[in-house]
Structures are given as structure tokens and as C-alpha cells.
mmCIF file of C-alpha atoms in Angstrom:
data_model
loop_
_atom_site.group_PDB
_atom_site.id
_atom_site.type_symbol
_atom_site.label_atom_id
_atom_site.label_comp_id
_atom_site.label_asym_id
_atom_site.label_seq_id
_atom_site.Cartn_x
_atom_site.Cartn_y
_atom_site.Cartn_z
ATOM 1 C CA UNK A 699 0.030 0.236 0.224
ATOM 2 C CA UNK A 700 2.950 2.486 0.885
ATOM 3 C CA UNK A 701 4.296 1.761 -2.632
ATOM 4 C CA UNK A 702 0.981 2.472 -4.398
ATOM 5 C CA UNK A 703 0.430 5.822 -2.005
ATOM 6 C CA UNK A 704 4.257 6.788 -3.188
ATOM 7 C CA UNK A 705 3.329 5.662 -6.758
ATOM 8 C CA UNK A 706 0.567 7.756 -6.575
ATOM 9 C CA UNK A 707 2.366 11.148 -5.053
ATOM 10 C CA UNK A 708 4.976 10.632 -7.538
ATOM 11 C CA UNK A 709 2.531 10.459 -10.571
ATOM 12 C CA UNK A 710 0.637 13.529 -8.804
ATOM 13 C CA UNK A 711 3.814 15.552 -8.570
ATOM 14 C CA UNK A 712 4.371 14.624 -12.403
ATOM 15 C CA UNK A 713 1.167 15.723 -13.265
ATOM 16 C CA UNK A 714 1.458 18.910 -11.573
ATOM 17 C CA UNK A 715 4.916 19.691 -13.146
ATOM 18 C CA UNK A 716 3.532 18.846 -16.660
ATOM 19 C CA UNK A 717 0.605 21.105 -16.084
ATOM 20 C CA UNK A 718 2.824 23.799 -14.789
ATOM 21 C CA UNK A 719 5.313 23.401 -17.959
ATOM 22 C CA UNK A 720 2.288 23.525 -20.076
ATOM 23 C CA UNK A 721 1.186 26.798 -18.892
ATOM 24 C CA UNK A 722 4.634 28.551 -19.283
ATOM 25 C CA UNK A 723 4.748 27.292 -22.758
ATOM 26 C CA UNK A 724 1.076 28.586 -23.340
ATOM 27 C CA UNK A 725 1.854 31.700 -22.003
ATOM 28 C CA UNK A 726 5.184 32.466 -23.723
ATOM 29 C CA UNK A 727 4.988 33.582 -27.114
ATOM 30 C CA UNK A 728 8.110 33.726 -29.591
ATOM 31 C CA UNK A 729 8.356 36.032 -32.216
ATOM 32 C CA UNK A 730 10.359 36.489 -35.700
ATOM 33 C CA UNK A 731 11.324 40.321 -36.544
ATOM 34 C CA UNK A 732 12.940 40.369 -39.849
ATOM 35 C CA UNK A 733 14.829 43.009 -41.490
ATOM 36 C CA UNK A 734 17.770 43.691 -44.141
ATOM 37 C CA UNK A 735 20.074 45.458 -42.386
ATOM 38 C CA UNK A 736 23.520 44.372 -40.948
ATOM 39 C CA UNK A 737 24.409 43.223 -37.714
ATOM 40 C CA UNK A 738 26.379 46.712 -36.979
ATOM 41 C CA UNK A 739 23.833 48.747 -37.958
ATOM 42 C CA UNK A 740 22.189 50.969 -35.748
ATOM 43 C CA UNK A 741 18.590 49.842 -36.967
ATOM 44 C CA UNK A 742 19.634 46.129 -35.956
ATOM 45 C CA UNK A 743 21.298 46.762 -32.313
ATOM 46 C CA UNK A 744 18.456 49.073 -31.455
ATOM 47 C CA UNK A 745 15.972 45.922 -32.081
ATOM 48 C CA UNK A 746 17.848 43.694 -30.527
ATOM 49 C CA UNK A 747 17.783 45.911 -27.607
ATOM 50 C CA UNK A 748 14.097 46.301 -28.074
ATOM 51 C CA UNK A 749 13.388 43.063 -28.517
ATOM 52 C CA UNK A 750 15.118 42.237 -24.842
ATOM 53 C CA UNK A 751 12.988 45.345 -23.208
ATOM 54 C CA UNK A 752 9.697 44.025 -24.533
ATOM 55 C CA UNK A 753 10.580 40.496 -23.237
ATOM 56 C CA UNK A 754 11.609 42.079 -20.011
ATOM 57 C CA UNK A 755 8.424 44.530 -19.618
ATOM 58 C CA UNK A 756 6.264 41.842 -20.755
ATOM 59 C CA UNK A 757 7.612 39.057 -18.019
ATOM 60 C CA UNK A 758 8.700 37.085 -20.501
ATOM 61 C CA UNK A 759 5.620 36.459 -22.226
ATOM 62 C CA UNK A 760 6.687 37.555 -25.290
ATOM 63 C CA UNK A 761 10.618 36.716 -26.981
ATOM 64 C CA UNK A 762 11.775 38.073 -30.217
ATOM 65 C CA UNK A 763 14.764 36.872 -32.307
ATOM 66 C CA UNK A 764 15.574 39.385 -34.561
ATOM 67 C CA UNK A 765 16.670 38.454 -38.433
ATOM 68 C CA UNK A 766 19.354 41.042 -39.944
ATOM 69 C CA UNK A 767 20.856 40.778 -43.363
ATOM 70 C CA UNK A 768 17.915 39.573 -45.298
ATOM 71 C CA UNK A 769 18.136 36.047 -43.595
ATOM 72 C CA UNK A 770 14.493 35.944 -43.943
ATOM 73 C CA UNK A 771 14.086 37.209 -47.374
ATOM 74 C CA UNK A 772 14.430 40.795 -49.300
ATOM 75 C CA UNK A 773 12.444 43.489 -48.430
ATOM 76 C CA UNK A 774 9.417 42.536 -50.703
ATOM 77 C CA UNK A 775 9.332 38.960 -48.947
ATOM 78 C CA UNK A 776 8.977 39.834 -45.332
ATOM 79 C CA UNK A 777 6.593 42.908 -46.316
ATOM 80 C CA UNK A 778 4.772 39.730 -47.714
ATOM 81 C CA UNK A 779 5.586 37.790 -44.488
ATOM 82 C CA UNK A 780 3.533 39.944 -42.263
ATOM 83 C CA UNK A 781 0.697 38.503 -44.118
ATOM 84 C CA UNK A 782 2.050 34.905 -44.839
ATOM 85 C CA UNK A 783 2.545 34.604 -41.234
ATOM 86 C CA UNK A 784 6.134 34.115 -41.890
ATOM 87 C CA UNK A 785 7.094 37.043 -39.746
ATOM 88 C CA UNK A 786 5.560 38.953 -36.969
ATOM 89 C CA UNK A 787 7.376 42.156 -36.992
ATOM 90 C CA UNK A 788 9.735 44.276 -39.621
ATOM 91 C CA UNK A 789 11.484 47.299 -40.476
ATOM 92 C CA UNK A 790 11.069 48.514 -43.632
ATOM 93 C CA UNK A 791 10.538 51.811 -45.842
ATOM 94 C CA UNK A 792 7.064 53.233 -46.509
ATOM 95 C CA UNK A 793 8.228 52.360 -50.205
ATOM 96 C CA UNK A 794 7.534 48.854 -49.772
ATOM 97 C CA UNK A 795 3.828 49.624 -47.720
ATOM 98 C CA UNK A 796 3.105 51.726 -50.277
ATOM 99 C CA UNK A 797 2.809 48.420 -52.763
ATOM 100 C CA UNK A 798 -0.215 47.600 -50.317
ATOM 101 C CA UNK A 799 -1.491 51.252 -49.867
ATOM 102 C CA UNK A 800 0.242 53.990 -52.265
ATOM 103 C CA UNK A 801 -0.653 57.172 -50.467
ATOM 104 C CA UNK A 802 1.803 56.144 -47.692
ATOM 105 C CA UNK A 803 4.624 56.297 -50.081
ATOM 106 C CA UNK A 804 3.876 60.219 -50.969
ATOM 107 C CA UNK A 805 6.916 60.874 -48.394
ATOM 108 C CA UNK A 806 9.605 59.200 -51.264
ATOM 109 C CA UNK A 807 8.630 61.700 -53.624
ATOM 110 C CA UNK A 808 12.128 63.434 -53.892
ATOM 111 C CA UNK A 809 12.982 66.197 -52.143
ATOM 112 C CA UNK A 810 9.954 65.951 -50.104
ATOM 113 C CA UNK A 811 11.651 66.830 -46.510
ATOM 114 C CA UNK A 812 14.159 69.638 -45.982
ATOM 115 C CA UNK A 813 15.912 67.483 -43.686
ATOM 116 C CA UNK A 814 15.900 64.830 -40.654
ATOM 117 C CA UNK A 815 14.005 67.223 -37.962
ATOM 118 C CA UNK A 816 11.265 67.677 -40.827
ATOM 119 C CA UNK A 817 11.244 63.942 -41.445
ATOM 120 C CA UNK A 818 10.749 63.439 -37.378
ATOM 121 C CA UNK A 819 7.966 66.126 -37.209
ATOM 122 C CA UNK A 820 5.992 64.413 -39.787
ATOM 123 C CA UNK A 821 6.110 61.263 -38.057
ATOM 124 C CA UNK A 822 4.535 63.060 -35.248
ATOM 125 C CA UNK A 823 2.032 64.787 -37.437
ATOM 126 C CA UNK A 824 -1.998 64.715 -38.320
ATOM 127 C CA UNK A 825 -0.675 63.337 -41.715
ATOM 128 C CA UNK A 826 1.303 60.669 -40.326
ATOM 129 C CA UNK A 827 -1.471 59.300 -38.326
ATOM 130 C CA UNK A 828 -3.619 59.453 -41.496
ATOM 131 C CA UNK A 829 -1.576 57.649 -43.569
ATOM 132 C CA UNK A 830 -1.034 55.000 -41.084
ATOM 133 C CA UNK A 831 -4.592 54.345 -40.512
ATOM 134 C CA UNK A 832 -4.793 53.917 -43.939
ATOM 135 C CA UNK A 833 -2.381 51.543 -44.248
ATOM 136 C CA UNK A 834 -3.599 49.819 -41.456
ATOM 137 C CA UNK A 835 -7.654 49.742 -42.769
ATOM 138 C CA UNK A 836 -5.722 48.225 -46.432
ATOM 139 C CA UNK A 837 -3.852 45.544 -44.448
ATOM 140 C CA UNK A 838 -4.701 45.481 -40.520
ATOM 141 C CA UNK A 839 -0.907 45.679 -40.028
ATOM 142 C CA UNK A 840 0.436 48.287 -37.677
ATOM 143 C CA UNK A 841 3.057 50.736 -37.975
ATOM 144 C CA UNK A 842 4.443 51.687 -34.133
ATOM 145 C CA UNK A 843 7.517 53.557 -34.774
ATOM 146 C CA UNK A 844 9.787 55.793 -37.294
ATOM 147 C CA UNK A 845 13.404 55.723 -37.480
ATOM 148 C CA UNK A 846 15.536 58.550 -39.538
ATOM 149 C CA UNK A 847 17.231 56.393 -42.396
ATOM 150 C CA UNK A 848 19.310 58.807 -43.951
ATOM 151 C CA UNK A 849 19.623 61.253 -46.735
ATOM 152 C CA UNK A 850 20.026 59.164 -49.955
ATOM 153 C CA UNK A 851 22.786 60.045 -51.849
ATOM 154 C CA UNK A 852 24.201 58.437 -55.218
ATOM 155 C CA UNK A 853 27.430 56.701 -55.510
ATOM 156 C CA UNK A 854 28.769 56.132 -59.022
ATOM 157 C CA UNK A 855 31.794 55.225 -61.394
ATOM 158 C CA UNK A 856 30.347 57.436 -64.193
ATOM 159 C CA UNK A 857 30.944 60.751 -63.077
ATOM 160 C CA UNK A 858 28.023 62.995 -63.255
ATOM 161 C CA UNK A 859 27.116 66.658 -61.887
ATOM 162 C CA UNK A 860 24.211 66.968 -63.520
ATOM 163 C CA UNK A 861 20.364 65.398 -63.721
ATOM 164 C CA UNK A 862 21.080 65.280 -68.201
ATOM 165 C CA UNK A 863 24.384 63.633 -67.653
ATOM 166 C CA UNK A 864 22.613 60.763 -65.871
ATOM 167 C CA UNK A 865 21.157 59.921 -68.871
ATOM 168 C CA UNK A 866 22.019 56.462 -69.900
ATOM 169 C CA UNK A 867 23.544 55.808 -66.596
ATOM 170 C CA UNK A 868 22.873 52.420 -65.450
ATOM 171 C CA UNK A 869 21.357 52.764 -61.491
ATOM 172 C CA UNK A 870 20.021 50.078 -59.123
ATOM 173 C CA UNK A 871 17.539 51.479 -57.181
ATOM 174 C CA UNK A 872 14.887 49.341 -54.427
ATOM 175 C CA UNK A 873 11.992 47.889 -56.053
ATOM 176 C CA UNK A 874 9.258 50.082 -55.590
ATOM 177 C CA UNK A 875 7.950 53.138 -57.965
ATOM 178 C CA UNK A 876 8.812 56.289 -55.521
ATOM 179 C CA UNK A 877 12.744 55.397 -55.539
ATOM 180 C CA UNK A 878 12.505 55.391 -59.633
ATOM 181 C CA UNK A 879 11.550 59.097 -59.702
ATOM 182 C CA UNK A 880 15.008 60.888 -59.458
ATOM 183 C CA UNK A 881 16.579 58.361 -62.076
ATOM 184 C CA UNK A 882 13.712 58.208 -64.253
ATOM 185 C CA UNK A 883 12.923 62.012 -64.788
ATOM 186 C CA UNK A 884 16.998 62.155 -65.321
ATOM 187 C CA UNK A 885 17.066 59.571 -68.204
ATOM 188 C CA UNK A 886 18.961 56.822 -66.434
ATOM 189 C CA UNK A 887 18.556 53.095 -67.147
ATOM 190 C CA UNK A 888 16.960 51.553 -63.599
ATOM 191 C CA UNK A 889 17.430 48.250 -62.393
ATOM 192 C CA UNK A 890 15.795 46.897 -58.960
ATOM 193 C CA UNK A 891 17.840 44.646 -58.369
ATOM 194 C CA UNK A 892 17.530 43.285 -54.364
ATOM 195 C CA UNK A 893 19.751 44.942 -51.751
ATOM 196 C CA UNK A 894 22.117 41.938 -50.607
ATOM 197 C CA UNK A 895 22.976 41.952 -54.500
ATOM 198 C CA UNK A 896 24.053 45.351 -54.988
ATOM 199 C CA UNK A 897 27.611 45.074 -53.724
ATOM 200 C CA UNK A 898 28.597 41.890 -56.466
ATOM 201 C CA UNK A 899 26.689 44.131 -59.238
ATOM 202 C CA UNK A 900 28.696 47.346 -58.826
ATOM 203 C CA UNK A 901 31.651 44.966 -58.640
ATOM 204 C CA UNK A 902 31.036 43.380 -61.591
ATOM 205 C CA UNK A 903 29.883 46.116 -63.560
ATOM 206 C CA UNK A 904 26.090 44.964 -63.836
ATOM 207 C CA UNK A 905 25.370 48.293 -62.815
ATOM 208 C CA UNK A 906 27.282 51.728 -63.216
ATOM 209 C CA UNK A 907 25.539 53.463 -59.759
ATOM 210 C CA UNK A 908 23.152 52.942 -57.054
ATOM 211 C CA UNK A 909 21.561 55.281 -54.029
ATOM 212 C CA UNK A 910 21.590 55.308 -50.447
ATOM 213 C CA UNK A 911 22.532 56.765 -47.199
ATOM 214 C CA UNK A 912 25.924 57.468 -46.471
ATOM 215 C CA UNK A 913 25.387 55.228 -43.487
ATOM 216 C CA UNK A 914 24.141 52.065 -45.815
ATOM 217 C CA UNK A 915 27.286 52.739 -48.367
ATOM 218 C CA UNK A 916 29.594 52.530 -45.427
ATOM 219 C CA UNK A 917 28.034 49.472 -43.353
ATOM 220 C CA UNK A 918 27.446 47.507 -47.279
ATOM 221 C CA UNK A 919 31.121 48.764 -48.043
ATOM 222 C CA UNK A 920 29.736 50.289 -51.523
ATOM 223 C CA UNK A 921 32.506 52.640 -51.280
ATOM 224 C CA UNK A 922 34.787 49.271 -52.257
ATOM 225 C CA UNK A 923 33.528 49.440 -55.850
ATOM 226 C CA UNK A 924 32.217 53.295 -56.343
ATOM 227 C CA UNK A 925 35.089 55.996 -57.508
ATOM 228 C CA UNK A 926 32.225 58.729 -56.650
ATOM 229 C CA UNK A 927 29.558 59.731 -54.343
ATOM 230 C CA UNK A 928 27.157 62.436 -55.536
ATOM 231 C CA UNK A 929 25.136 64.586 -53.072
ATOM 232 C CA UNK A 930 22.011 64.258 -54.782
ATOM 233 C CA UNK A 931 20.197 64.152 -51.447
ATOM 234 C CA UNK A 932 17.157 63.506 -53.462
ATOM 235 C CA UNK A 933 14.978 61.459 -50.543
ATOM 236 C CA UNK A 934 15.149 62.230 -46.557
ATOM 237 C CA UNK A 935 14.539 58.485 -46.034
ATOM 238 C CA UNK A 936 12.927 56.263 -43.051
ATOM 239 C CA UNK A 937 11.895 53.087 -42.099
ATOM 240 C CA UNK A 938 8.962 51.956 -40.446
ATOM 241 C CA UNK A 939 8.760 49.275 -37.576
ATOM 242 C CA UNK A 940 5.460 47.536 -38.294
ATOM 243 C CA UNK A 941 3.431 44.568 -36.695
ATOM 244 C CA UNK A 942 1.284 42.011 -38.034
ATOM 245 C CA UNK A 943 -2.448 42.017 -38.212
ATOM 246 C CA UNK A 944 -1.858 38.330 -36.483
ATOM 247 C CA UNK A 945 0.293 39.745 -33.664
ATOM 248 C CA UNK A 946 -1.245 43.346 -33.270
ATOM 249 C CA UNK A 947 -4.967 41.588 -32.810
ATOM 250 C CA UNK A 948 -3.610 38.931 -30.191
ATOM 251 C CA UNK A 949 -2.016 41.730 -28.278
ATOM 252 C CA UNK A 950 -3.952 43.253 -25.074
ATOM 253 C CA UNK A 951 -4.100 47.009 -24.813
ATOM 254 C CA UNK A 952 -1.376 46.848 -21.954
ATOM 255 C CA UNK A 953 1.346 44.847 -24.595
ATOM 256 C CA UNK A 954 0.308 47.285 -27.410
ATOM 257 C CA UNK A 955 1.414 50.017 -25.146
ATOM 258 C CA UNK A 956 4.626 47.970 -24.449
ATOM 259 C CA UNK A 957 5.294 47.446 -27.884
ATOM 260 C CA UNK A 958 4.381 50.973 -28.879
ATOM 261 C CA UNK A 959 6.893 52.721 -26.082
ATOM 262 C CA UNK A 960 9.764 50.512 -26.599
ATOM 263 C CA UNK A 961 10.113 50.086 -30.382
ATOM 264 C CA UNK A 962 9.851 53.968 -30.668
ATOM 265 C CA UNK A 963 12.798 54.414 -27.713
ATOM 266 C CA UNK A 964 14.604 51.960 -30.179
ATOM 267 C CA UNK A 965 13.849 54.387 -33.303
ATOM 268 C CA UNK A 966 14.654 57.069 -31.040
ATOM 269 C CA UNK A 967 18.238 55.443 -30.265
ATOM 270 C CA UNK A 968 18.999 54.763 -33.835
ATOM 271 C CA UNK A 969 17.911 57.800 -35.412
ATOM 272 C CA UNK A 970 20.532 59.794 -33.328
ATOM 273 C CA UNK A 971 23.004 56.890 -34.190
ATOM 274 C CA UNK A 972 22.621 57.558 -37.919
ATOM 275 C CA UNK A 973 22.636 61.115 -37.758
ATOM 276 C CA UNK A 974 25.579 61.383 -35.910
ATOM 277 C CA UNK A 975 27.311 58.917 -37.997
ATOM 278 C CA UNK A 976 26.139 60.756 -41.231
ATOM 279 C CA UNK A 977 27.797 64.006 -40.081
ATOM 280 C CA UNK A 978 31.307 62.118 -40.001
ATOM 281 C CA UNK A 979 31.198 60.202 -42.943
ATOM 282 C CA UNK A 980 31.945 62.847 -45.663
ATOM 283 C CA UNK A 981 35.640 63.437 -44.307
ATOM 284 C CA UNK A 982 36.182 59.988 -43.852
ATOM 285 C CA UNK A 983 35.478 58.459 -47.420
ATOM 286 C CA UNK A 984 37.237 61.579 -48.812
ATOM 287 C CA UNK A 985 40.194 59.792 -46.266
ATOM 288 C CA UNK A 986 39.450 56.830 -48.372
ATOM 289 C CA UNK A 987 40.201 58.275 -51.573
ATOM 290 C CA UNK A 988 36.663 58.529 -52.837
ATOM 291 C CA UNK A 989 35.548 61.489 -54.875
ATOM 292 C CA UNK A 990 32.806 63.358 -53.122
ATOM 293 C CA UNK A 991 30.862 65.628 -55.496
ATOM 294 C CA UNK A 992 28.542 68.485 -54.697
ATOM 295 C CA UNK A 993 25.623 69.092 -57.316
ATOM 296 C CA UNK A 994 22.656 71.756 -57.328
ATOM 297 C CA UNK A 995 19.951 69.905 -55.908
ATOM 298 C CA UNK A 996 17.585 72.656 -57.733
ATOM 299 C CA UNK A 997 18.684 71.032 -60.978
ATOM 300 C CA UNK A 998 17.761 67.392 -60.186
ATOM 301 C CA UNK A 999 14.090 68.429 -58.302
ATOM 302 C CA UNK A 1000 12.872 70.668 -61.299
ATOM 303 C CA UNK A 1001 13.557 67.757 -63.531
ATOM 304 C CA UNK A 1002 11.097 65.470 -61.338
ATOM 305 C CA UNK A 1003 8.980 68.172 -60.579
ATOM 306 C CA UNK A 1004 8.116 68.326 -64.591
ATOM 307 C CA UNK A 1005 8.350 64.930 -65.622
ATOM 308 C CA UNK A 1006 6.822 62.749 -62.496
ATOM 309 C CA UNK A 1007 3.307 63.446 -60.937
ATOM 310 C CA UNK A 1008 1.901 62.587 -57.764
ATOM 311 C CA UNK A 1009 -0.917 60.506 -59.173
ATOM 312 C CA UNK A 1010 1.253 58.539 -61.699
ATOM 313 C CA UNK A 1011 2.753 56.877 -58.194
ATOM 314 C CA UNK A 1012 -0.776 56.787 -56.571
ATOM 315 C CA UNK A 1013 0.318 59.825 -54.274
ATOM 316 C CA UNK A 1014 -1.787 62.676 -53.082
ATOM 317 C CA UNK A 1015 -0.671 65.910 -53.594
ATOM 318 C CA UNK A 1016 -2.621 67.329 -50.840
ATOM 319 C CA UNK A 1017 -0.539 65.072 -48.420
ATOM 320 C CA UNK A 1018 2.506 66.503 -49.863
ATOM 321 C CA UNK A 1019 1.266 69.855 -49.277
ATOM 322 C CA UNK A 1020 0.828 69.218 -45.807
ATOM 323 C CA UNK A 1021 3.926 67.600 -44.993
ATOM 324 C CA UNK A 1022 5.404 71.112 -46.868
ATOM 325 C CA UNK A 1023 3.510 72.940 -44.375
ATOM 326 C CA UNK A 1024 5.139 71.049 -41.499
ATOM 327 C CA UNK A 1025 7.529 73.270 -39.291
ATOM 328 C CA UNK A 1026 10.802 71.007 -38.262
ATOM 329 C CA UNK A 1027 11.271 69.535 -34.810
ATOM 330 C CA UNK A 1028 14.188 71.333 -32.827
#
């Protein structure tokens, strides 16, 4: 009888342990957060910090693995992954969100923002809230934070100083309509090569040129295979932190607030680091023997306005006008 009691006690203890273990497993949700940037870039380091902070503030109920460097697919793939359920969170530009809801891409119309402060003012504005709501209504996905990505400049092995001199230039741009505007207005030949393949395409001469912020030119080492950096400054760029509809719908109001607060803190960290590094890079590139070329940006801007309408890209000029009217922060 004693053996039976011991057996029952052991069985009961095992049952309790299994029950508790199952409860922990059910309470903990593992999430995938994907982006296309390098592990050393602020977008990744800030995301890793945010993942740990969300786990801490939710008492381990949410644990997040961050996948950099296109590990879960190129930018168009991870945007699609929000719908397919292959990713839960991403960092991506509004140009890709605009494939689902075109008006939100208006921020990529060349020369929309004056500088980083103007962009960050937009991220806190009613026009941003309206555009983000339109995107959410269309997709169910939620934009929870905006990060300054940098001012996009061109690099090229064929020197150009004017819009007209870009005619026939083979330039890589991201596969989203907004990025085509300036090169197209200037008569360049456009190649929408995946981000992870750009270095090789530049190295083997598949394309002559590409465009990205200085910090990305550094991180991706494009300067190793390009002779000139042309300061076209055509887009003041940003990235959105986006949660999938499936994740957003299952978050409690309290957890939604945690995800928003933490990702916005992470965005502020990354934005500050990018802006600081951007200021240092011109001299660093000069020291590496790269030719830094200043241009008259009005020449490029006038060509865009003349040749590329807002409507042709799916944008609303009224949104652009509201952004123009915003006063910069600071």
C-alpha cells in the first residue's frame, strides 16, 4: 500500500509539473522580427535592445528573435511575410508599405523633406497618423515607430554632376516606384536589384551606380567598388517598425502600449546614431580616396516636378502639401 501511495504521489507530482510546464509554454509567445540591414547597423542593434526590453516588460511572455541581413528574405518578401505569417515584425520603408496602400509612399517623392528634423516632425503629425491609419485599414498591419534612415545620395563609377548627365546611366534602385522618380526624370536606366545583391552588381559592372544614405554606403561597403559619391540628397529616408495584423490582434491594450513605447524608444536611439554618423562620413570617405561631388539639387528637383506627377505614383498632392507646411522639430 505504501508503494502505491508513493506511486500516486509521484504521479501527482509529475502531473502538476507537466501542467505547470504546459502553462509556461502557452504563456510564452516567440516572435520573428526581420529586416535587411547589417548586424552592426543601428537598425539592428536597436532592435535587439528592443526585443530584450519587450521580453523584460512583458515578464517573458513575448520573446523575439531578430533576423538581420535579409535572412528571412529581401524587403518585398518580409513585407509579404506579415500577411503570410512567416514574420511577426519587420523594419521596412514606406515605399514598400505603399505597394499595399500607395498614398503612404508620398514621403518618397524626391525632395519632400528638408532634413531629418522635418521628417521626425512628420512622424508625429496628423498627416502621418492619417496615412498610417489608411495602411492599417488596408492591411491590418500596424506601424508602431518611425526611424530616420538618412539622406539618400548616389554613388557611381561614371561621374555625373547634373540631371542631364545621368542619361543612360545604369543605376540600381530598390524595387518600389518612389525610388524610380529621380533617376527616371533624369533619363537613367533603372535596375531594381535586391539589396543583398547590390555589392556584387556594382563590382562586376552589371550596374554603374546605386543610391543610399552615407551610413548604408559605409555598412554595405559600396565605397569599395565605387569611385564617386554624388550628393544628390534626393530623398530624406525613414524606416517603419511594423507589426503584423495577427500579432496586433492578439496583443492586449497593455501589451500594445509596451510594444509601441519600446519600439519608439529604439527608433529614437537608432535615429540619433544614424544622424551623428552621417555627419562624420564625408571626411571619412574623402580619406579613403572617394571623390565627393556636390551638385545643384534644384536641377534634379525641377526635373522630377516637371516629369513625374504625384498621381502617376499613386500619391495625393494634398498630403505632400501638408507635409511641406510642417515646421521642423528643434
